[in-house]
Amino acid sequence: MTENSQQPQPAPTTELPTQYAPAEVEGKLYERWVERGYFEADAKSEKPPYTVVIPPPNVTGSLHLGHAFEHTLIDALTRRKRMQGYETLWQPGMDHAGIATQNVVERELAKEGKSRHDLGREAFVERVWQWKAESGGQISGQMRRLGDAVAWSRERFTMDEGLSQAVQTIFKRLYDDELIYRAERIINWCPRCLTAISDIEVEYQDDDGELVSMKYGDGDDTIVVATTRAETMLGDTAVAVHPEDERYKHLIGKQVKLPLTDRSIPVVADEHVDPEFGTGAVKVTPAHDPNDFEIGQRHDLPAIAVMDEHAVITAHGPFQGLDRLEARSAIVAALRAEGRIVAEKRPYVHSVGHCSRCKTTIEPRLSMQWWVKVGPLAKAAGDAVRDGKVKIHPQEMEKRYFDWVDNLHDWCISRQLWWGHRIPVWYGPNGEVVCVGPDEEAPAGEGWTQDNDVLDTWFSSGLWPFSTLGWPERTESLAKFYPNSVLVTGYDILFFWVARMMMFGLYAMDGTPPFHTIALHGMVRDQNGKKMSKSFGNVVNPLDWMDKYGSDALRFTLARGANPGVDVPIGEDWVQGSRNFANKIWNATRFALMNGATVEGPLPDASRMSSTDRWILSRLNSVVAEVDAYYEDYQFAKLSDALFHFAWDEVFDWYVELSKTTFQAGGEAAEVSKRVLGEVLDVTLRLLHPVVPFVTETLWTTLTGGESVVIAEWPADSGFRDADAEREIETVQSVITEVRRFRADQGLQPGQRVPARLTLAGSPLAAHEAAVRQLLRLQPEGDAFQATATLPVAGVEVALDLSGVIDFAAERKRLAKDLAAAEKEKAQANAKLGNEAFLAKAPDNVVDKIRGRLSKADEDITRIQSQLEKLPQA
């Protein structure tokens, strides 16, 4: 059997309070763990490494249920590995969150009647650092509340000095390798945040718009195009048709008049056009649409920008100065006045991109930006999974990963912000462009200026697995803890973050991927499976539930719902149920201590144990093996459920109850059972610790006298099994369960005593008679015993004398009345379900309800008839 890593220990002397009060112990325990350095990681250690990085939360953020869920899973993994003897590093830190943080500080300035431009760049950035020091990072304290076992001394920030050096280093290397370039291309532009954003930061939703079909050209040269963005027609530089479309072959190469302007534009043939969609002709606006830009490149069309950074029309004419939405209505009205509108469809529901930060509608815009050439980097990221260097769990998520990395477009990495890593490129007075590495001097002299843009936040967070370990320096930490053992993250940021880390890790670390395994989990939803959203009114602050029920209760609830890659529903009732489980562990351990449970000395030989002792030890080892297998497969829900049922059902509800008569009798058998109970609790608390760390720490140290369960040895399966003992106790459980069910059916109170005769001669259950009688409240039969009910169960006969307990005539009358009611309900339900006219008219939910009533009536009839059969005849 597994031995306590802290043995030998003195007998515990601390008594447990009668009730568990999480608020009184959790904070003190966590600070003690931190002070003792349990969570720190030593790069010089000879132990094998186990590394996990925290998905860095935004410095503007606070703990939400998604964080609590993800952190619970990571914490469970790292706590177990620490107990298994690994040098464990859970790397903490925060992301500078460029757009989000700049928005926060700009809102603060607005309250003072100022903008960032009033301060200037240097003073504004200083103001952001000041905000971070005073208000940023409240999530760190909330992580402590949750129990995150992170190495706080190693906490990093994506804008700190070391990580800034890493960013500048990789930018320089990518630039020198011609994998970073500057070009004018279509980007996603947010007119509210006034910056470019990447494709993955655009959220698409169905919006009500309008589809307008309008006529270009005149006479035989007329061609009709349709658009949802009429305002962009001012920047049209062509109309495109499919080269094989017979309707328009006569127009290809000709010029048509562009309405509302003094320009004519060509009709070009391009295979991108779908002749089956709409009119088969499309307007081409290269400066305001990504597909149109590609057509423009192929046909050498000019790109005319007609909107500024605020999405205000800049084209000369009556629409200049109008917002894009104002211009849309005005232009449609002007076209209508000229008789150019052929058709209008309103509302027209279509998918529209919105900024994920501020929800403003995105405007495609031609802009000079910095880009990463992702082709070779993405190929390496895909090959690493295909070759088995990196495993994605669950495996079915691999397809989503490949669909993404195999079709990546070049990544726009420049942002028109002031808060972030400024692009390390300088421009000279004569058109010179110089990229400066971290150990190089920036060009000096008149006319040299640095690029104004900063890098996309995901650029720096993509370096997280190795920049946090000191890269580009070849540090001891980098050598020890890279690559990460596993990345635990949501499938929703598989593309945002995971793909970037894969590309940069393989590039910077000589082909070594940043982690061995990517374990993907789902999103937390409400108890009805609905997405949590402020607009739905179902968002929950996890701190509220931790205050009310304790951190362990929240953690256990989240872990029990964590099936790989699947969304997790959660409701307050479930957290309350987990609080009850924590209380059950507390009360059972308290009872065990009061009855002498101990971890002192080795386990007695199996020959000295009762079958009950051997059964629970056999089950304990099976559960150890089961939990280990689930951990290796990232099956948090299954391991949590296995521990819940073993602890509550088998240890507390069966073993403890079956052993009470042994404890009461005393003697050698009681001493053996006390040691077995101590062993079972010791191992069970250690198995539970990674998921519910606080209550298990208090109970384990009290039980064993050990220093801390955080550094205790993880239990190992000793291989002890006793199939005979397991079968024997299963039979005892069957007998007790069946008699309890009969008692309940007869309306007996749980504590009501009944005379009984147990025929156990020759049965292995004979050794359990005292326990069976105590658990079932069965008195000795006595001289006047009458067997009014006999229950044959699992080869054992239990005869009960209910003559002084139940009025059989009254009970039979009551049951007969209940049976008649159930049969009437069944007849009514059958009549409705047999009526074809009713079925044809009734809604599905009504029919389903009646079918449910019929099923319930059948169950009631079967149950009542069984109870009647068991009653003695009058």
mmCIF file of C-alpha atoms in Angstrom, residues 96 111 124 421 455 479 648 653 667 726 824 847 863:
data_model
loop_
_atom_site.group_PDB
_atom_site.id
_atom_site.type_symbol
_atom_site.label_atom_id
_atom_site.label_comp_id
_atom_site.label_asym_id
_atom_site.label_seq_id
_atom_site.Cartn_x
_atom_site.Cartn_y
_atom_site.Cartn_z
ATOM 1 C CA HIS A 96 -0.081 44.517 -21.591
ATOM 2 C CA LYS A 111 -12.891 62.551 -17.554
ATOM 3 C CA PHE A 124 0.875 59.286 -22.205
ATOM 4 C CA HIS A 421 6.241 47.509 -28.156
ATOM 5 C CA LEU A 455 3.278 45.701 -32.404
ATOM 6 C CA ALA A 479 17.512 24.972 -20.566
ATOM 7 C CA TRP A 648 -18.591 9.982 -0.456
ATOM 8 C CA ASP A 653 -21.193 6.008 3.449
ATOM 9 C CA GLY A 667 -9.793 -5.109 20.445
ATOM 10 C CA GLU A 726 -14.978 -6.825 -3.142
ATOM 11 C CA LYS A 824 -56.879 6.023 -14.024
ATOM 12 C CA VAL A 847 -47.805 15.122 -26.720
ATOM 13 C CA ARG A 863 -44.070 -0.086 -7.712
#
